[in-house]
Amino acid sequence: AQVHKLPLNVRSVLVLAAHLGFRFRRDVLETVVTSEYRQVYKDETPRSLKAKFDAVLETAENASILIKQEEGQMFAFVHDRVLQCAYEMVEEGEMKSRLYLNLGRRLLPMLKDDEGIIFLVADVLNNGSTMIASKDTDLQSEVVSLNKAVAKLCMQRAAFKSSAHYLRSAIDRLDLKKATWTKKDLALTLHNRLALATCNCYEYEACQKTVKTILSKARTTQDKQ
């Protein structure tokens, strides 16, 4: 109820924050919000837009909706229910998927200088992936590469279940009709890694299914190994 009593501009920012998670980095939210602001306040300076963002955060903090952490570098919602309230302001379905996709698009440029948000960006884009146009092959490819990279990080950390999740997300975005299923083919690489990940997290049925796919699709004995 507290969230609904806040001004519209504050509620809008809280909705974006809620889709980044319970706890989020200030600079990540600022990137998203100021990008939105630039579409509305086209004649204002970056300094002015930052001031607007700072004022919104201060209002949310004073209303006991958000709490500052790590000397203001991080923020968190005060309670799960507050997060849920802000999150549910956008209906499930197409609207929420579009929101996630827009968030992902705005966060992608940050990855060049900050790989610390790679998991966040992958999750956000995966949540909005149903709204990626089939003709937007560049973004489709970027989402596949992102999931592949995150899956590799999970594998290195022995988080095999998470690795399998991201590998499946990558495979879902591939156009398997164009796959060659040869040694250098991405489809074969992802399926091989998925078989390994599912085996390591004891999902033997899923592993067996993936192996059957590889054996039926791969063209040479070498590719089947």
Tab-separated table of C-alpha atoms in Angstrom:
chain	number	residue	atom	x	y	z
A	1	ALA	CA	0.000	0.000	0.000
A	2	GLN	CA	2.910	2.347	0.756
A	3	VAL	CA	4.204	1.962	-2.793
A	4	HIS	CA	0.858	2.922	-4.343
A	5	LYS	CA	0.794	6.178	-2.357
A	6	LEU	CA	4.056	7.418	-3.872
A	7	PRO	CA	4.188	9.846	-6.836
A	8	LEU	CA	3.983	8.271	-10.291
A	9	ASN	CA	7.602	9.068	-11.184
A	10	VAL	CA	8.802	7.263	-8.048
A	11	ARG	CA	6.536	4.272	-8.639
A	12	SER	CA	7.818	3.967	-12.201
A	13	VAL	CA	11.413	3.745	-11.001
A	14	LEU	CA	10.489	1.220	-8.309
A	15	VAL	CA	8.850	-0.966	-10.950
A	16	LEU	CA	12.112	-1.000	-12.920
A	17	ALA	CA	14.082	-1.713	-9.749
A	18	ALA	CA	11.788	-4.621	-8.864
A	19	HIS	CA	12.591	-6.274	-12.183
A	20	LEU	CA	16.311	-6.072	-11.390
A	21	GLY	CA	15.865	-8.002	-8.158
A	22	PHE	CA	15.481	-7.627	-4.399
A	23	ARG	CA	18.952	-6.073	-4.147
A	24	PHE	CA	20.487	-4.073	-6.962
A	25	ARG	CA	23.370	-1.801	-7.823
A	26	ARG	CA	22.633	1.902	-7.858
A	27	ASP	CA	24.585	2.507	-11.080
A	28	VAL	CA	22.705	-0.270	-12.883
A	29	LEU	CA	19.326	1.208	-11.998
A	30	GLU	CA	20.606	4.690	-12.846
A	31	THR	CA	21.662	3.515	-16.320
A	32	VAL	CA	18.195	2.128	-16.978
A	33	VAL	CA	16.287	5.079	-15.525
A	34	THR	CA	18.314	7.870	-17.130
A	35	SER	CA	17.979	6.060	-20.444
A	36	GLU	CA	14.200	6.228	-19.971
A	37	TYR	CA	14.432	9.869	-18.901
A	38	ARG	CA	16.298	10.808	-22.086
A	39	GLN	CA	13.267	9.722	-24.099
A	40	VAL	CA	11.004	12.050	-22.096
A	41	TYR	CA	13.207	14.999	-21.085
A	42	LYS	CA	15.026	15.424	-24.387
A	43	ASP	CA	16.300	18.940	-23.731
A	44	GLU	CA	17.720	18.333	-20.253
A	45	THR	CA	21.389	17.776	-19.451
A	46	PRO	CA	22.820	14.513	-18.060
A	47	ARG	CA	23.418	16.352	-14.796
A	48	SER	CA	19.750	17.334	-14.599
A	49	LEU	CA	18.631	13.768	-15.337
A	50	LYS	CA	20.934	12.438	-12.617
A	51	ALA	CA	19.436	14.930	-10.164
A	52	LYS	CA	15.949	13.636	-10.990
A	53	PHE	CA	17.089	10.065	-10.393
A	54	ASP	CA	18.779	10.966	-7.095
A	55	ALA	CA	15.598	12.706	-5.925
A	56	VAL	CA	13.504	9.615	-6.700
A	57	LEU	CA	15.867	7.348	-4.755
A	58	GLU	CA	15.801	9.750	-1.820
A	59	THR	CA	11.992	9.783	-1.832
A	60	ALA	CA	11.852	5.969	-1.897
A	61	GLU	CA	14.393	5.795	0.909
A	62	ASN	CA	12.538	8.349	3.052
A	63	ALA	CA	9.312	6.407	2.503
A	64	SER	CA	11.037	3.263	3.841
A	65	ILE	CA	10.642	1.447	0.534
A	66	LEU	CA	14.339	1.135	-0.252
A	67	ILE	CA	17.335	0.925	2.046
A	68	LYS	CA	20.828	2.096	1.171
A	69	GLN	CA	23.701	-0.391	1.462
A	70	GLU	CA	27.457	-0.354	0.949
A	71	GLU	CA	27.715	3.429	1.247
A	72	GLY	CA	25.007	3.977	-1.334
A	73	GLN	CA	26.483	1.752	-4.037
A	74	MET	CA	23.747	-0.824	-3.455
A	75	PHE	CA	20.055	-0.549	-2.644
A	76	ALA	CA	17.530	-3.143	-1.524
A	77	PHE	CA	13.807	-3.327	-0.940
A	78	VAL	CA	12.923	-3.282	2.747
A	79	HIS	CA	10.819	-6.449	2.462
A	80	ASP	CA	9.856	-9.145	-0.039
A	81	ARG	CA	6.260	-7.930	0.032
A	82	VAL	CA	7.299	-4.419	-0.971
A	83	LEU	CA	9.284	-5.863	-3.869
A	84	GLN	CA	6.305	-7.999	-4.873
A	85	CYS	CA	3.990	-4.991	-4.789
A	86	ALA	CA	6.228	-3.046	-7.192
A	87	TYR	CA	6.822	-6.112	-9.368
A	88	GLU	CA	3.118	-6.840	-9.773
A	89	MET	CA	2.380	-3.332	-11.053
A	90	VAL	CA	3.161	-4.741	-14.493
A	91	GLU	CA	0.890	-7.584	-15.593
A	92	GLU	CA	2.333	-11.000	-16.384
A	93	GLY	CA	2.509	-11.737	-20.086
A	94	GLU	CA	3.452	-9.539	-23.012
A	95	MET	CA	3.805	-6.291	-21.031
A	96	LYS	CA	6.195	-7.822	-18.514
A	97	SER	CA	8.210	-9.547	-21.243
A	98	ARG	CA	8.538	-6.240	-23.109
A	99	LEU	CA	9.706	-4.540	-19.928
A	100	TYR	CA	12.387	-7.181	-19.412
A	101	LEU	CA	13.488	-6.892	-23.033
A	102	ASN	CA	13.784	-3.098	-22.782
A	103	LEU	CA	15.772	-3.463	-19.554
A	104	GLY	CA	18.098	-5.939	-21.220
A	105	ARG	CA	18.671	-3.689	-24.226
A	106	ARG	CA	19.636	-0.802	-21.946
A	107	LEU	CA	21.976	-2.942	-19.851
A	108	LEU	CA	23.793	-4.690	-22.710
A	109	PRO	CA	26.187	-1.764	-23.402
A	110	MET	CA	27.311	-1.883	-19.749
A	111	LEU	CA	28.723	-5.385	-20.261
A	112	LYS	CA	31.624	-4.051	-22.322
A	113	ASP	CA	33.134	-2.407	-19.251
A	114	ASP	CA	31.495	-4.384	-16.455
A	115	GLU	CA	31.258	-8.178	-16.666
A	116	GLY	CA	30.030	-8.238	-13.067
A	117	ILE	CA	26.468	-7.858	-14.312
A	118	ILE	CA	26.608	-10.701	-16.847
A	119	PHE	CA	24.253	-12.936	-14.839
A	120	LEU	CA	21.766	-10.104	-14.360
A	121	VAL	CA	21.759	-9.188	-18.049
A	122	ALA	CA	21.353	-12.830	-19.080
A	123	ASP	CA	18.419	-13.317	-16.701
A	124	VAL	CA	16.718	-10.100	-17.760
A	125	LEU	CA	17.059	-10.855	-21.477
A	126	ASN	CA	15.925	-14.452	-20.994
A	127	ASN	CA	12.794	-13.178	-19.269
A	128	GLY	CA	12.108	-10.934	-22.250
A	129	SER	CA	13.308	-13.285	-24.973
A	130	THR	CA	9.819	-14.190	-26.211
A	131	MET	CA	9.457	-10.604	-27.436
A	132	ILE	CA	12.653	-10.605	-29.519
A	133	ALA	CA	11.607	-10.352	-33.146
A	134	SER	CA	12.673	-13.306	-35.291
A	135	LYS	CA	14.252	-10.872	-37.768
A	136	ASP	CA	16.413	-9.338	-35.012
A	137	THR	CA	19.136	-11.910	-35.576
A	138	ASP	CA	21.860	-9.765	-33.990
A	139	LEU	CA	20.075	-9.656	-30.640
A	140	GLN	CA	19.144	-13.344	-30.920
A	141	SER	CA	22.832	-14.173	-31.418
A	142	GLU	CA	23.845	-11.918	-28.546
A	143	VAL	CA	21.425	-13.674	-26.187
A	144	VAL	CA	22.771	-17.076	-27.268
A	145	SER	CA	26.385	-15.965	-26.708
A	146	LEU	CA	25.491	-14.442	-23.358
A	147	ASN	CA	23.845	-17.635	-22.117
A	148	LYS	CA	26.758	-19.697	-23.387
A	149	ALA	CA	29.211	-17.504	-21.458
A	150	VAL	CA	27.154	-17.597	-18.256
A	151	ALA	CA	26.730	-21.379	-18.538
A	152	LYS	CA	30.516	-21.717	-18.782
A	153	LEU	CA	30.980	-19.611	-15.640
A	154	CYS	CA	28.449	-21.794	-13.810
A	155	MET	CA	30.257	-24.941	-14.949
A	156	GLN	CA	33.563	-23.557	-13.652
A	157	ARG	CA	31.889	-22.987	-10.278
A	158	ALA	CA	30.428	-26.516	-10.278
A	159	ALA	CA	26.922	-25.009	-10.436
A	160	PHE	CA	25.834	-27.653	-12.921
A	161	LYS	CA	22.078	-27.185	-12.566
A	162	SER	CA	22.421	-23.459	-13.288
A	163	SER	CA	24.742	-24.226	-16.191
A	164	ALA	CA	22.100	-26.532	-17.686
A	165	HIS	CA	19.486	-23.797	-17.284
A	166	TYR	CA	21.519	-21.255	-19.262
A	167	LEU	CA	22.499	-23.812	-21.902
A	168	ARG	CA	18.825	-24.610	-22.474
A	169	SER	CA	18.112	-20.888	-22.773
A	170	ALA	CA	20.849	-20.603	-25.401
A	171	ILE	CA	19.546	-23.606	-27.340
A	172	ASP	CA	16.004	-22.209	-27.262
A	173	ARG	CA	17.196	-19.101	-29.121
A	174	LEU	CA	19.032	-21.057	-31.844
A	175	ASP	CA	17.591	-21.698	-35.273
A	176	LEU	CA	18.220	-25.452	-35.184
A	177	LYS	CA	17.007	-25.837	-38.773
A	178	LYS	CA	20.197	-24.086	-39.891
A	179	ALA	CA	22.479	-26.101	-37.599
A	180	THR	CA	25.119	-28.236	-39.321
A	181	TRP	CA	25.825	-30.374	-36.214
A	182	THR	CA	29.535	-30.486	-37.008
A	183	LYS	CA	32.481	-29.959	-34.651
A	184	LYS	CA	32.465	-26.173	-35.081
A	185	ASP	CA	28.682	-25.816	-34.992
A	186	LEU	CA	27.236	-23.938	-32.025
A	187	ALA	CA	24.252	-26.287	-31.719
A	188	LEU	CA	26.533	-29.291	-31.259
A	189	THR	CA	28.745	-27.426	-28.775
A	190	LEU	CA	25.780	-26.367	-26.646
A	191	HIS	CA	24.206	-29.832	-26.680
A	192	ASN	CA	27.517	-31.452	-25.697
A	193	ARG	CA	27.847	-29.064	-22.770
A	194	LEU	CA	24.213	-29.620	-21.792
A	195	ALA	CA	24.768	-33.385	-21.727
A	196	LEU	CA	27.758	-32.882	-19.425
A	197	ALA	CA	25.940	-30.430	-17.148
A	198	THR	CA	22.822	-32.597	-16.766
A	199	CYS	CA	24.959	-35.659	-16.056
A	200	ASN	CA	26.888	-33.794	-13.356
A	201	CYS	CA	23.692	-32.672	-11.604
A	202	TYR	CA	22.215	-36.197	-11.790
A	203	GLU	CA	19.523	-35.351	-14.341
A	204	TYR	CA	20.192	-38.624	-16.117
A	205	GLU	CA	16.957	-38.713	-18.109
A	206	ALA	CA	17.635	-35.226	-19.495
A	207	CYS	CA	21.245	-36.199	-20.185
A	208	GLN	CA	20.161	-39.316	-22.067
A	209	LYS	CA	17.680	-37.302	-24.130
A	210	THR	CA	20.387	-34.774	-25.056
A	211	VAL	CA	22.837	-37.531	-26.001
A	212	LYS	CA	20.188	-39.130	-28.237
A	213	THR	CA	19.710	-35.782	-29.970
A	214	ILE	CA	23.463	-35.501	-30.558
A	215	LEU	CA	23.718	-39.066	-31.901
A	216	SER	CA	20.795	-38.572	-34.263
A	217	LYS	CA	21.930	-35.174	-35.564
A	218	ALA	CA	25.739	-35.293	-35.632
A	219	ARG	CA	27.018	-36.260	-39.075
A	220	THR	CA	30.304	-38.006	-38.368
A	221	THR	CA	31.572	-40.444	-35.758
A	222	GLN	CA	34.011	-37.784	-34.561
A	223	ASP	CA	31.182	-35.268	-34.032
A	224	LYS	CA	29.191	-37.843	-32.055
A	225	GLN	CA	31.995	-38.252	-29.498
